[in-house]
Coordinates of C-alpha atoms in Angstrom, one line a residue:
X288 CA -42.2 15.3 -76.3
X289 CA -41.5 17.3 -73.1
X290 CA -38.4 16.5 -71.0
X291 CA -39.0 17.1 -67.3
X292 CA -36.2 17.6 -64.7
X293 CA -37.2 17.0 -61.2
X294 CA -35.8 16.3 -57.7
X295 CA -37.3 13.5 -55.5
X296 CA -36.6 12.5 -51.9
X297 CA -34.5 9.4 -51.3
X298 CA -32.6 7.7 -48.5
X299 CA -29.7 10.1 -48.0
X300 CA -31.2 13.2 -49.5
X301 CA -32.4 13.9 -53.0
X302 CA -32.2 12.3 -56.4
X303 CA -32.2 14.3 -59.6
X304 CA -33.9 12.7 -62.5
X305 CA -34.9 13.4 -66.1
X306 CA -38.3 12.1 -67.3
X307 CA -39.9 11.7 -70.7
X308 CA -43.0 10.0 -72.0
X309 CA -45.9 8.1 -70.3
X310 CA -46.7 4.4 -69.9
X311 CA -44.9 1.6 -68.0
X312 CA -42.0 3.0 -66.0
X313 CA -38.4 2.3 -67.1
X314 CA -35.6 3.5 -64.9
X315 CA -32.2 4.1 -66.4
X316 CA -29.0 4.0 -64.2
X317 CA -25.7 5.4 -65.5
X318 CA -22.1 4.4 -64.7
X319 CA -18.7 6.0 -64.1
X320 CA -17.8 8.7 -65.1
X321 CA -21.2 9.7 -66.6
X322 CA -24.6 11.1 -65.6
X323 CA -28.2 10.9 -66.7
X324 CA -27.0 12.5 -69.9
X325 CA -25.5 9.2 -71.0
X326 CA -29.1 8.1 -71.8
X327 CA -29.9 11.1 -74.0
X328 CA -30.4 8.9 -77.0
X329 CA -32.6 6.4 -75.2
X330 CA -35.0 8.8 -73.5
X331 CA -36.8 10.0 -76.6
X332 CA -36.7 6.6 -78.4
X333 CA -38.3 4.7 -75.5
X334 CA -40.7 7.6 -74.8
X335 CA -42.0 7.6 -78.3
X336 CA -42.6 3.8 -78.0
X337 CA -45.0 4.3 -75.1
X338 CA -42.9 4.2 -72.0
X339 CA -42.4 6.5 -69.1
X340 CA -38.6 6.8 -69.1
X341 CA -36.6 8.1 -66.2
X342 CA -32.8 8.6 -66.2
X343 CA -31.4 9.5 -62.8
X344 CA -28.2 11.0 -61.5
X345 CA -26.8 8.3 -59.2
X346 CA -26.0 9.4 -55.6
X347 CA -22.8 11.4 -55.7
X348 CA -23.3 12.7 -59.3
X349 CA -24.8 15.7 -60.9
X350 CA -27.6 17.3 -58.9
X351 CA -28.3 14.4 -56.7
X352 CA -27.2 14.4 -53.0
X353 CA -23.5 13.7 -52.2
X354 CA -23.2 12.4 -48.6
X355 CA -19.8 13.0 -47.0
X356 CA -19.5 9.6 -45.5
X357 CA -17.9 7.2 -48.0
X358 CA -19.9 4.3 -46.5
X359 CA -23.1 6.1 -47.8
X360 CA -22.3 4.8 -51.3
X361 CA -22.7 1.1 -50.5
X362 CA -24.9 -1.0 -52.8
X363 CA -27.7 -1.3 -50.2
X364 CA -28.1 2.4 -50.2
X365 CA -28.1 2.8 -54.0
X366 CA -30.7 0.1 -54.3
X367 CA -32.8 1.9 -51.6
X368 CA -32.5 5.1 -53.7
X369 CA -33.9 3.3 -56.8
X370 CA -36.8 1.9 -54.8
X371 CA -37.5 5.4 -53.4
X372 CA -37.5 6.9 -56.9
X373 CA -40.1 4.4 -58.1
X374 CA -42.3 5.2 -55.0
X375 CA -41.8 9.0 -55.4
X376 CA -43.0 8.7 -59.0
X377 CA -46.2 7.1 -57.8
X378 CA -45.4 3.7 -59.2
X379 CA -45.3 0.3 -57.6
X380 CA -42.9 -1.3 -60.1
X381 CA -40.5 -0.6 -62.9
X382 CA -38.1 -2.2 -65.4
X383 CA -34.6 -1.1 -64.5
X384 CA -31.7 -0.8 -67.0
X385 CA -28.1 0.1 -66.2
X386 CA -24.7 0.6 -67.8
X387 CA -21.3 0.0 -66.3
X388 CA -21.6 0.6 -62.5
X389 CA -25.3 1.2 -63.3
X390 CA -25.5 -2.3 -64.7
X391 CA -24.3 -3.7 -61.4
X392 CA -26.6 -1.4 -59.4
X393 CA -29.6 -2.3 -61.6
X394 CA -28.8 -6.0 -61.3
X395 CA -28.6 -5.8 -57.5
X396 CA -31.8 -3.7 -57.4
X397 CA -33.5 -6.6 -59.2
X398 CA -31.9 -9.1 -56.8
X399 CA -32.7 -7.3 -53.6
X400 CA -36.1 -5.7 -54.5
X401 CA -37.8 -8.1 -56.9
X402 CA -41.2 -6.8 -55.8
X403 CA -40.2 -3.4 -57.2
X404 CA -38.1 -4.3 -60.3
X405 CA -40.0 -6.7 -62.5
X406 CA -37.3 -7.0 -65.2
X407 CA -33.6 -5.9 -65.6
X408 CA -31.4 -4.8 -68.6
X409 CA -27.7 -5.1 -68.1
X410 CA -25.3 -3.2 -70.4
X411 CA -21.5 -3.7 -70.7
X412 CA -20.7 -5.2 -67.2
X413 CA -22.1 -8.8 -66.9
X414 CA -24.0 -9.9 -63.8
X415 CA -22.1 -12.0 -61.3
X416 CA -23.8 -13.1 -58.1
X417 CA -22.4 -11.9 -54.8
X418 CA -19.8 -14.0 -53.2
X419 CA -16.3 -15.1 -54.1
X420 CA -13.0 -13.7 -52.7
X421 CA -12.9 -10.3 -51.0
X422 CA -12.8 -7.7 -53.8
X423 CA -9.8 -5.7 -52.6
X424 CA -7.7 -8.8 -52.4
X425 CA -8.8 -10.0 -55.8
X426 CA -8.1 -6.7 -57.5
X427 CA -4.7 -6.4 -55.8
X428 CA -3.7 -9.7 -57.4
X429 CA -4.7 -8.6 -60.9
X430 CA -2.0 -6.1 -61.7
X431 CA 1.2 -8.1 -61.2
X432 CA 3.9 -5.5 -61.5
X433 CA 1.3 -2.8 -62.2
X434 CA -1.8 -1.7 -60.3
X435 CA -5.4 -2.3 -61.5
X436 CA -7.4 0.8 -61.9
X437 CA -10.1 -0.4 -59.3
X438 CA -7.4 -0.6 -56.6
X439 CA -6.1 2.8 -57.7
X440 CA -9.6 4.3 -57.3
X441 CA -10.1 2.8 -53.9
X442 CA -7.6 5.0 -52.1
X443 CA -9.4 8.3 -51.1
X444 CA -8.0 11.4 -52.8
X445 CA -5.6 9.6 -55.0
X446 CA -7.5 9.5 -58.3
X447 CA -9.0 12.9 -57.5
X448 CA -5.5 14.4 -57.5
X449 CA -5.0 13.1 -61.0
X450 CA -8.4 14.0 -62.5
X451 CA -9.6 17.3 -60.9
X452 CA -6.8 19.6 -62.1
X453 CA -8.1 19.0 -65.7
X454 CA -11.4 17.3 -65.6
X455 CA -12.3 17.9 -69.3
X456 CA -9.0 16.6 -70.6
X457 CA -9.0 13.6 -68.3
X458 CA -12.6 12.7 -69.3
X459 CA -11.8 13.1 -73.0
X460 CA -8.9 10.7 -72.6
X461 CA -10.8 8.2 -70.6
X462 CA -13.8 8.1 -73.0
X463 CA -11.3 7.8 -75.9
X464 CA -9.4 4.9 -74.2
X465 CA -12.5 2.8 -73.9
X466 CA -14.3 3.7 -77.2
X467 CA -14.3 1.1 -80.0
X468 CA -13.2 3.7 -82.6
X469 CA -10.5 5.4 -80.6
X470 CA -9.0 2.9 -78.2
X471 CA -5.3 2.1 -78.6
X472 CA -4.2 -0.8 -80.7
X473 CA -2.7 -4.1 -79.6
X474 CA 0.6 -3.7 -77.8
X475 CA -0.1 -0.3 -76.4
X476 CA 0.0 0.1 -72.6
X477 CA -3.3 -1.0 -71.1
X478 CA -5.2 2.0 -69.8
X479 CA -6.8 -0.1 -67.0
X480 CA -3.5 -0.2 -65.1
X481 CA -1.0 2.2 -63.6
X482 CA 2.7 1.8 -62.7
X483 CA 3.0 1.3 -59.0
X484 CA 5.4 4.2 -58.4
X485 CA 3.6 7.4 -59.1
X486 CA 1.9 6.3 -62.3
X487 CA -1.4 7.7 -63.6
X488 CA -4.1 6.4 -65.8
X489 CA -3.9 9.5 -68.0
X490 CA -0.4 8.8 -69.2
X491 CA -1.8 5.7 -71.0
X492 CA -4.8 7.4 -72.7
X493 CA -4.6 7.6 -76.5
X494 CA -4.4 11.0 -78.0
X495 CA -6.3 12.3 -81.1
X496 CA -9.8 13.2 -82.0
X497 CA -12.8 12.5 -79.8
X498 CA -14.8 9.3 -80.3
X499 CA -17.5 9.6 -83.0
X500 CA -20.3 9.5 -80.4
X501 CA -18.9 12.3 -78.3
X502 CA -19.3 15.9 -79.5
X503 CA -17.4 18.9 -78.0
X504 CA -20.8 20.0 -76.5
X505 CA -21.3 16.5 -75.0
X506 CA -17.8 16.7 -73.4
X507 CA -18.6 20.2 -72.1
X508 CA -21.7 18.9 -70.4
X509 CA -19.9 16.0 -68.6
X510 CA -16.9 18.2 -67.7
X511 CA -19.1 20.9 -66.2
X512 CA -20.9 18.4 -64.1
X513 CA -17.7 17.0 -62.6
X514 CA -16.0 20.4 -62.3
X515 CA -19.0 21.5 -60.1
X516 CA -19.3 18.4 -58.0
X517 CA -15.7 17.0 -57.9
X518 CA -15.1 13.3 -58.4
X519 CA -15.2 12.0 -54.8
X520 CA -18.9 11.1 -54.9
X521 CA -18.5 9.1 -58.1
X522 CA -15.3 7.4 -56.9
X523 CA -16.8 6.4 -53.6
X524 CA -18.7 3.6 -55.4
X525 CA -15.3 1.9 -55.8
X526 CA -14.5 2.4 -52.2
X527 CA -17.4 0.3 -51.0
X528 CA -16.7 -3.0 -52.8
X529 CA -15.6 -4.7 -49.6
X530 CA -18.5 -3.4 -47.7
X531 CA -20.8 -4.7 -50.4
X532 CA -19.1 -8.1 -50.2
X533 CA -19.9 -8.2 -46.5
X534 CA -23.5 -6.7 -46.8
X535 CA -24.5 -9.1 -49.6
X536 CA -23.0 -12.3 -48.2
X537 CA -26.5 -13.7 -47.5
X538 CA -27.1 -13.5 -51.3
X539 CA -23.9 -15.4 -52.3
X540 CA -24.5 -17.2 -55.5
X541 CA -28.1 -16.0 -55.9
X542 CA -29.6 -15.8 -59.4
X543 CA -31.8 -13.0 -60.7
X544 CA -35.1 -14.7 -61.6
X545 CA -36.9 -11.8 -63.3
X546 CA -36.8 -11.5 -67.1
X547 CA -33.4 -10.1 -68.1
X548 CA -31.4 -8.8 -71.0
X549 CA -27.6 -8.4 -71.5
X550 CA -25.9 -6.3 -74.2
X551 CA -22.1 -5.9 -74.3
X552 CA -19.4 -4.6 -76.5
X553 CA -17.1 -7.0 -78.4
X554 CA -14.2 -4.6 -77.8
X555 CA -15.0 -3.9 -74.2
X556 CA -12.6 -5.2 -71.6
X557 CA -15.5 -5.8 -69.3
X558 CA -17.0 -8.5 -71.5
X559 CA -13.7 -10.1 -72.2
X560 CA -12.5 -10.3 -68.6
X561 CA -15.9 -11.4 -67.4
X562 CA -16.7 -13.9 -70.1
X563 CA -17.1 -16.6 -67.5
X564 CA -19.9 -14.6 -66.0
X565 CA -21.6 -14.5 -69.4
X566 CA -21.1 -18.3 -69.7
X567 CA -22.8 -18.8 -66.3
X568 CA -26.0 -16.9 -67.4
X569 CA -28.1 -20.2 -67.6
X570 CA -27.6 -20.4 -63.8
X571 CA -27.3 -16.8 -62.8
X572 CA -30.0 -15.3 -65.1
X573 CA -32.4 -18.2 -65.7
X574 CA -35.0 -16.0 -67.4
X575 CA -32.5 -14.3 -69.7
X576 CA -34.4 -13.3 -72.9
X577 CA -31.3 -12.3 -74.9
X578 CA -27.5 -11.9 -74.7
X579 CA -25.9 -9.8 -77.4
X580 CA -22.4 -8.5 -78.2
X581 CA -22.2 -5.4 -80.4
X582 CA -19.2 -4.3 -82.4
X583 CA -18.2 -1.4 -80.1
X584 CA -16.3 -0.5 -77.0
X585 CA -17.5 0.3 -73.4
X586 CA -19.9 3.2 -73.9
X587 CA -22.4 1.0 -75.6
X588 CA -25.6 3.0 -75.5
X589 CA -23.8 6.1 -76.8
X590 CA -21.6 4.3 -79.4
X591 CA -24.4 2.2 -80.8
X592 CA -27.6 4.0 -79.8
X593 CA -29.9 2.7 -82.6
X594 CA -28.9 -1.0 -82.0
X595 CA -29.2 -0.6 -78.2
X596 CA -32.6 1.1 -78.6
X597 CA -33.9 -1.7 -80.8
X598 CA -32.8 -4.4 -78.4
X599 CA -34.2 -2.5 -75.4
X600 CA -37.6 -2.0 -77.1
X601 CA -37.8 -5.6 -78.2
X602 CA -37.1 -6.6 -74.6
X603 CA -39.6 -4.2 -73.1
X604 CA -42.3 -4.9 -75.6
X605 CA -42.1 -8.7 -74.9
X606 CA -42.4 -8.4 -71.2

């Protein structure tokens, strides 16, 4: 089945996407630090099942536009990009599915544009409604004597100086650190934190073989994308969390009322730290059709593609 790459117009420029199949539209949104390629095992499976599947490069990644203004990466703009993609493809509605930051983008697309996104799939990072404390203040309190990685990413240029001299090596370590089969054991330094005086994330990444889901060729693809684009566009998502908090204040506490699906990893810090958000799903996702925890780490649709594909197809077929 033919895979088509195309560029469509969106709010701040252009969005690169990869399309396969025909039928009801399903939009796939990746997280950090990934690209459309993270859905390479979902595209053919969903297309064979009778869906028009589209995986995009989020603004700031791959061949999509990369505005210079950090404020151009706020959630409102990313939701507008997703709506523009649906319209550019000649469709009026779609199911949206996201992983990691893509899960948060997908969830807020469903929240803010329910007329466009008729259902939502959320992978790895649970949905929590807007509201609560200012994000930068909450993250600053998380580290104690150390600094949480989100705070580390929020300072322009700081993480870039760690990553960009050796993009391939850094990505390999980051993917390894959050993969179920290669993450460090109990008692090892937590790779989500850095020491406050000149520490790096990389010094805490485990060494050794690549995760079983990641070939040398896969790593080459990811590395080449970020070597070409740099990391600033991707990291600018973290630099808008306070803006999002302000922009989305009118939606504080709001549930997503469309049909929804959640799939997380049992060994993923995201599901462990945000277990309260999962417990709140009867209120925040009142039309949740399923909540599943798979035996894997963070990169769920790459670590467990067959299981994820089965759950996605069951969700889609029952809509």
